[in-house]
């Protein structure tokens, strides 16, 4: 069985990449900040990254909310981000990296305090993971725009763009008249998505049709229409809250990658594969988030 389970390097590769970034920042001591939610539910895998960073690289990680960053951190005259008293000049108080595990949803900014925390991070010279440009590039609207003709060619050669474009799902602006007509005629083939992450926010089937028919073109422009992906089905046993269930399932296999660059040189400092994540859900369930209870973490069993 072990022979057919591919090795997953995530808990080694991700701390190692953070360590490379820490060393690139250029301070011997210091620490890394992991931005987390209030009452974080995802603490277990976050802690494993924290422990791996310390056990393998002797680099300290501090888990903080955006509110705590606003209240406890400050910038010195060189825009280094520090924690603690403003009288402290120790290099051990400097944050080399800010690693976002929160801050991707409007819910993470309930007051101006959280926005002030984010502003402090962005004004600092700490390495951001991701930086604000990459953060925005990961939004659904930007992904949809990149599928449009000649957009990829702004950044890479036409031959590379053609290869990358061949892997894209069908994506259109939410107010694209031709795409809307096709989605209304075949609602089971499409999903309407807002600029949100984590599952539980999308519109499928009759709900999608109702949303399109009741919304203005201006409102729909903030959504994207996506043609559904149809992976092969397989029977699996899934475990929810200690209870096993059996049935036809669909799986999504994602791959981690770690990239570090300085924004100037064409050759990156680091660009490497860093493990995988498989999520499996029962057939007929539209959403796919694990923390929202729609899917389970799973392991791929490779067969000939």
CSV table of C-alpha atoms in Angstrom, one decimal:
chain,number,residue,atom,x,y,z
A,1,UNK,CA,0.0,0.0,0.0
A,2,UNK,CA,2.8,2.5,1.0
A,3,UNK,CA,4.4,1.8,-2.4
A,4,UNK,CA,1.3,3.1,-4.2
A,5,UNK,CA,0.9,6.2,-2.0
A,6,UNK,CA,3.1,9.0,-3.5
A,7,UNK,CA,5.3,10.8,-1.0
A,8,UNK,CA,3.9,14.1,0.1
A,9,UNK,CA,6.7,16.6,0.9
A,10,UNK,CA,4.5,19.5,2.0
A,11,UNK,CA,5.5,19.5,5.7
A,12,UNK,CA,9.2,19.6,4.7
A,13,UNK,CA,9.1,21.7,1.6
A,14,UNK,CA,7.0,24.6,2.8
A,15,UNK,CA,9.1,25.2,6.0
A,16,UNK,CA,12.2,24.8,3.9
A,17,UNK,CA,11.0,27.5,1.4
A,18,UNK,CA,10.1,29.8,4.3
A,19,UNK,CA,13.6,29.3,5.7
A,20,UNK,CA,15.2,30.2,2.3
A,21,UNK,CA,13.1,33.4,2.2
A,22,UNK,CA,14.2,34.2,5.8
A,23,UNK,CA,17.8,33.8,4.9
A,24,UNK,CA,17.4,35.9,1.8
A,25,UNK,CA,15.9,38.7,3.9
A,26,UNK,CA,19.3,38.8,5.6
A,27,UNK,CA,18.9,38.7,9.4
A,28,UNK,CA,20.4,35.9,11.5
A,29,UNK,CA,17.7,36.0,14.1
A,30,UNK,CA,14.3,37.5,13.8
A,31,UNK,CA,11.0,35.6,13.2
A,32,UNK,CA,8.2,34.8,10.8
A,33,UNK,CA,4.6,36.0,11.3
A,34,UNK,CA,1.8,33.7,10.3
A,35,UNK,CA,-1.4,35.7,9.9
A,36,UNK,CA,-4.4,33.8,11.2
A,37,UNK,CA,-8.1,34.3,11.8
A,38,UNK,CA,-9.7,35.1,15.1
A,39,UNK,CA,-10.7,31.8,16.7
A,40,UNK,CA,-8.7,29.9,14.0
A,41,UNK,CA,-10.1,26.5,13.1
A,42,UNK,CA,-7.2,25.5,10.9
A,43,UNK,CA,-4.6,25.5,13.6
A,44,UNK,CA,-3.4,21.9,13.4
A,45,UNK,CA,-1.7,22.0,9.9
A,46,UNK,CA,-0.5,25.6,10.7
A,47,UNK,CA,1.2,24.3,13.8
A,48,UNK,CA,2.9,21.5,11.9
A,49,UNK,CA,4.5,24.2,9.6
A,50,UNK,CA,5.5,26.2,12.7
A,51,UNK,CA,7.1,23.1,14.4
A,52,UNK,CA,8.8,22.0,11.1
A,53,UNK,CA,10.3,25.5,10.8
A,54,UNK,CA,11.8,25.4,14.3
A,55,UNK,CA,12.8,21.7,14.3
A,56,UNK,CA,14.6,21.7,10.9
A,57,UNK,CA,15.7,25.3,10.7
A,58,UNK,CA,15.6,26.9,14.2
A,59,UNK,CA,13.5,29.8,13.0
A,60,UNK,CA,10.7,31.0,15.2
A,61,UNK,CA,7.2,31.6,13.9
A,62,UNK,CA,4.6,33.7,15.7
A,63,UNK,CA,0.9,33.3,14.9
A,64,UNK,CA,-1.0,36.6,15.0
A,65,UNK,CA,-4.3,38.1,13.8
A,66,UNK,CA,-4.5,41.3,11.9
A,67,UNK,CA,-5.8,43.0,15.0
A,68,UNK,CA,-2.8,41.7,17.1
A,69,UNK,CA,-0.4,43.0,14.3
A,70,UNK,CA,-2.0,46.4,14.5
A,71,UNK,CA,-1.7,46.5,18.3
A,72,UNK,CA,1.7,44.9,18.8
A,73,UNK,CA,3.8,45.6,15.7
A,74,UNK,CA,5.5,48.8,14.4
A,75,UNK,CA,7.8,50.0,11.7
A,76,UNK,CA,11.3,51.4,12.3
A,77,UNK,CA,12.9,54.1,10.2
A,78,UNK,CA,14.1,51.5,7.7
A,79,UNK,CA,10.6,50.1,7.4
A,80,UNK,CA,11.5,46.9,9.2
A,81,UNK,CA,8.5,45.4,10.9
A,82,UNK,CA,9.1,44.8,14.6
A,83,UNK,CA,7.1,43.4,17.5
A,84,UNK,CA,7.1,44.6,21.1
A,85,UNK,CA,8.3,47.9,22.6
A,86,UNK,CA,9.4,50.6,20.2
A,87,UNK,CA,12.4,51.1,22.4
A,88,UNK,CA,13.7,47.6,21.4
A,89,UNK,CA,16.4,47.6,18.8
A,90,UNK,CA,17.2,43.9,18.9
A,91,UNK,CA,17.3,42.0,15.6
A,92,UNK,CA,15.3,39.3,17.3
A,93,UNK,CA,12.2,41.6,17.2
A,94,UNK,CA,12.3,41.9,13.4
A,95,UNK,CA,9.8,40.0,11.2
A,96,UNK,CA,11.5,38.7,8.1
A,97,UNK,CA,8.3,37.3,6.5
A,98,UNK,CA,4.6,37.7,6.8
A,99,UNK,CA,2.8,34.5,5.7
A,100,UNK,CA,-0.9,35.0,5.1
A,101,UNK,CA,-3.2,32.1,6.3
A,102,UNK,CA,-6.0,34.7,6.6
A,103,UNK,CA,-6.8,38.0,5.0
A,104,UNK,CA,-8.3,36.6,1.9
A,105,UNK,CA,-12.0,37.2,2.8
A,106,UNK,CA,-14.0,40.3,3.6
A,107,UNK,CA,-14.9,38.6,6.8
A,108,UNK,CA,-11.3,38.9,7.9
A,109,UNK,CA,-11.6,42.7,8.0
A,110,UNK,CA,-14.6,43.3,10.3
A,111,UNK,CA,-13.3,46.7,11.5
A,112,UNK,CA,-10.8,49.4,10.5
A,113,UNK,CA,-8.4,47.9,13.0
A,114,UNK,CA,-7.8,44.9,10.7
A,115,UNK,CA,-7.3,47.1,7.7
A,116,UNK,CA,-4.7,49.1,9.7
A,117,UNK,CA,-2.9,45.9,10.5
A,118,UNK,CA,-2.9,45.0,6.8
A,119,UNK,CA,-1.6,48.5,5.9
A,120,UNK,CA,1.2,48.2,8.3
A,121,UNK,CA,2.3,44.9,6.8
A,122,UNK,CA,2.2,46.3,3.2
A,123,UNK,CA,4.2,49.4,4.2
A,124,UNK,CA,6.9,47.2,5.7
A,125,UNK,CA,9.8,45.7,3.8
A,126,UNK,CA,9.1,42.2,5.2
A,127,UNK,CA,8.7,39.5,2.5
A,128,UNK,CA,5.0,38.9,2.0
A,129,UNK,CA,3.6,35.4,1.2
A,130,UNK,CA,1.8,36.3,-1.0
A,131,UNK,CA,2.6,39.9,-1.9
A,132,UNK,CA,-0.3,42.1,-2.8
A,133,UNK,CA,0.1,41.7,-6.5
A,134,UNK,CA,0.2,37.9,-6.3
A,135,UNK,CA,-2.8,38.0,-3.9
A,136,UNK,CA,-4.8,39.9,-6.4
A,137,UNK,CA,-3.7,37.7,-9.3
A,138,UNK,CA,-5.2,34.8,-7.4
A,139,UNK,CA,-8.7,36.3,-7.4
A,140,UNK,CA,-11.3,34.8,-9.7
A,141,UNK,CA,-11.8,38.0,-11.7
A,142,UNK,CA,-8.1,38.3,-12.6
A,143,UNK,CA,-8.0,34.6,-13.5
A,144,UNK,CA,-11.0,35.1,-15.8
A,145,UNK,CA,-9.4,38.2,-17.4
A,146,UNK,CA,-6.2,36.1,-18.1
A,147,UNK,CA,-8.3,33.7,-20.2
A,148,UNK,CA,-9.2,36.5,-22.6
A,149,UNK,CA,-7.3,36.8,-26.0
A,150,UNK,CA,-3.8,38.5,-25.8
A,151,UNK,CA,-3.8,38.9,-22.0
A,152,UNK,CA,-1.2,36.2,-21.2
A,153,UNK,CA,1.0,37.5,-24.1
A,154,UNK,CA,1.5,40.7,-22.1
A,155,UNK,CA,3.7,38.7,-19.7
A,156,UNK,CA,5.0,35.6,-21.6
A,157,UNK,CA,5.8,34.5,-25.1
A,158,UNK,CA,2.9,33.5,-27.4
A,159,UNK,CA,4.2,29.8,-27.5
A,160,UNK,CA,4.2,29.6,-23.7
A,161,UNK,CA,0.8,31.3,-23.5
A,162,UNK,CA,-0.7,28.8,-25.9
A,163,UNK,CA,0.5,25.9,-23.7
A,164,UNK,CA,-0.8,27.5,-20.5
A,165,UNK,CA,-4.1,28.5,-22.1
A,166,UNK,CA,-4.8,24.8,-23.2
A,167,UNK,CA,-5.1,23.9,-19.5
A,168,UNK,CA,-7.7,26.6,-18.7
A,169,UNK,CA,-11.3,25.9,-17.7
A,170,UNK,CA,-14.0,27.9,-19.5
A,171,UNK,CA,-14.2,31.3,-17.7
A,172,UNK,CA,-16.3,34.3,-18.7
A,173,UNK,CA,-17.3,37.6,-17.1
A,174,UNK,CA,-20.5,37.3,-15.2
A,175,UNK,CA,-22.2,39.8,-17.4
A,176,UNK,CA,-21.0,38.2,-20.7
A,177,UNK,CA,-24.2,38.0,-22.7
A,178,UNK,CA,-23.3,34.9,-24.8
A,179,UNK,CA,-22.0,33.0,-21.7
A,180,UNK,CA,-25.2,34.0,-19.8
A,181,UNK,CA,-27.4,32.7,-22.6
A,182,UNK,CA,-25.5,29.4,-22.7
A,183,UNK,CA,-25.6,29.0,-18.9
A,184,UNK,CA,-29.4,29.7,-18.7
A,185,UNK,CA,-29.9,27.0,-21.4
A,186,UNK,CA,-27.6,24.5,-19.7
A,187,UNK,CA,-27.5,25.5,-16.0
A,188,UNK,CA,-26.2,22.1,-14.9
A,189,UNK,CA,-23.0,22.7,-16.8
A,190,UNK,CA,-22.1,26.1,-15.2
A,191,UNK,CA,-21.4,27.7,-11.9
A,192,UNK,CA,-21.6,31.5,-11.0
A,193,UNK,CA,-18.8,32.5,-8.6
A,194,UNK,CA,-18.3,35.7,-6.6
A,195,UNK,CA,-14.8,37.0,-5.5
A,196,UNK,CA,-14.7,34.8,-2.5
A,197,UNK,CA,-12.7,31.8,-1.3
A,198,UNK,CA,-13.3,28.7,0.8
A,199,UNK,CA,-16.6,27.3,-0.6
A,200,UNK,CA,-20.2,28.1,0.3
A,201,UNK,CA,-20.5,31.3,-1.8
A,202,UNK,CA,-21.2,29.9,-5.3
A,203,UNK,CA,-24.5,29.6,-7.3
A,204,UNK,CA,-25.5,26.4,-9.0
A,205,UNK,CA,-28.5,25.1,-11.0
A,206,UNK,CA,-31.8,26.8,-10.3
A,207,UNK,CA,-30.1,29.2,-7.8
A,208,UNK,CA,-27.7,30.3,-10.5
A,209,UNK,CA,-30.6,30.9,-12.9
A,210,UNK,CA,-32.5,32.9,-10.3
A,211,UNK,CA,-29.4,35.0,-9.4
A,212,UNK,CA,-28.7,35.8,-13.1
A,213,UNK,CA,-32.3,36.7,-13.8
A,214,UNK,CA,-32.7,38.9,-10.7
A,215,UNK,CA,-29.3,40.8,-11.0
A,216,UNK,CA,-28.3,43.8,-13.1
A,217,UNK,CA,-25.5,43.6,-15.6
A,218,UNK,CA,-23.4,45.8,-13.3
A,219,UNK,CA,-23.8,43.4,-10.3
A,220,UNK,CA,-23.1,40.4,-12.5
A,221,UNK,CA,-19.8,42.0,-13.7
A,222,UNK,CA,-18.4,41.3,-10.2
A,223,UNK,CA,-19.0,37.6,-10.7
A,224,UNK,CA,-17.5,35.0,-13.1
A,225,UNK,CA,-19.2,32.2,-15.0
A,226,UNK,CA,-17.3,29.0,-15.1
A,227,UNK,CA,-17.9,25.8,-17.0
A,228,UNK,CA,-17.9,22.9,-14.6
A,229,UNK,CA,-15.1,20.4,-14.5
A,230,UNK,CA,-16.2,16.8,-14.7
A,231,UNK,CA,-13.7,14.5,-13.1
A,232,UNK,CA,-14.2,10.7,-13.2
A,233,UNK,CA,-16.3,9.2,-10.4
A,234,UNK,CA,-15.1,6.4,-8.0
A,235,UNK,CA,-16.5,4.7,-5.0
A,236,UNK,CA,-14.8,5.7,-1.7
A,237,UNK,CA,-15.3,5.7,2.1
A,238,UNK,CA,-15.3,9.1,3.6
A,239,UNK,CA,-15.0,10.0,7.3
A,240,UNK,CA,-17.1,12.9,8.7
A,241,UNK,CA,-17.1,13.7,12.4
A,242,UNK,CA,-16.1,10.1,13.3
A,243,UNK,CA,-18.7,8.4,11.1
A,244,UNK,CA,-17.9,6.6,7.8
A,245,UNK,CA,-20.0,6.9,4.7
A,246,UNK,CA,-19.7,5.1,1.4
A,247,UNK,CA,-20.6,6.2,-2.0
A,248,UNK,CA,-19.6,7.6,-5.4
A,249,UNK,CA,-17.1,10.4,-5.0
A,250,UNK,CA,-15.2,13.1,-7.0
A,251,UNK,CA,-11.6,14.2,-6.2
A,252,UNK,CA,-9.6,17.3,-6.8
A,253,UNK,CA,-5.8,17.0,-6.7
A,254,UNK,CA,-3.9,20.3,-6.1
A,255,UNK,CA,-0.2,20.9,-6.1
A,256,UNK,CA,1.8,23.2,-3.8
A,257,UNK,CA,4.5,25.3,-5.3
A,258,UNK,CA,7.0,27.7,-3.6
A,259,UNK,CA,8.3,30.7,-5.5
A,260,UNK,CA,10.7,33.4,-4.3
A,261,UNK,CA,11.9,36.3,-6.4
A,262,UNK,CA,13.1,39.8,-6.0
A,263,UNK,CA,10.9,41.5,-8.6
A,264,UNK,CA,13.9,42.4,-10.8
A,265,UNK,CA,15.9,39.3,-11.9
A,266,UNK,CA,14.3,37.0,-14.4
A,267,UNK,CA,15.7,33.9,-12.7
A,268,UNK,CA,13.9,33.3,-9.4
A,269,UNK,CA,15.7,32.6,-6.1
A,270,UNK,CA,13.5,29.6,-5.6
A,271,UNK,CA,10.9,27.9,-7.7
A,272,UNK,CA,10.0,24.3,-6.6
A,273,UNK,CA,7.2,21.7,-6.2
A,274,UNK,CA,6.2,21.4,-2.6
A,275,UNK,CA,3.8,18.5,-2.2
A,276,UNK,CA,0.1,17.9,-2.9
A,277,UNK,CA,-3.4,18.1,-1.4
A,278,UNK,CA,-6.3,15.9,-2.4
A,279,UNK,CA,-9.9,16.8,-1.5
A,280,UNK,CA,-12.7,14.3,-2.1
A,281,UNK,CA,-16.5,14.8,-1.9
A,282,UNK,CA,-19.6,12.8,-2.6
A,283,UNK,CA,-21.1,13.1,-6.1
A,284,UNK,CA,-23.9,15.6,-6.2
A,285,UNK,CA,-22.4,18.0,-3.7
A,286,UNK,CA,-21.7,21.3,-5.5
A,287,UNK,CA,-19.3,23.0,-3.1
A,288,UNK,CA,-15.9,21.6,-2.2
A,289,UNK,CA,-14.5,23.2,0.9
A,290,UNK,CA,-13.0,21.0,3.6
A,291,UNK,CA,-13.3,23.5,6.6
A,292,UNK,CA,-16.9,24.2,5.5
A,293,UNK,CA,-17.7,20.5,5.7
A,294,UNK,CA,-18.4,19.7,2.1
A,295,UNK,CA,-15.3,17.6,1.4
A,296,UNK,CA,-12.7,15.5,3.1
A,297,UNK,CA,-8.9,15.4,2.9
A,298,UNK,CA,-7.9,12.3,1.0
A,299,UNK,CA,-4.8,10.4,-0.2
A,300,UNK,CA,-4.2,9.3,-3.8
A,301,UNK,CA,-3.7,5.6,-4.4
A,302,UNK,CA,-1.8,5.1,-7.7
A,303,UNK,CA,-2.6,2.1,-9.8
A,304,UNK,CA,-1.5,0.9,-13.2
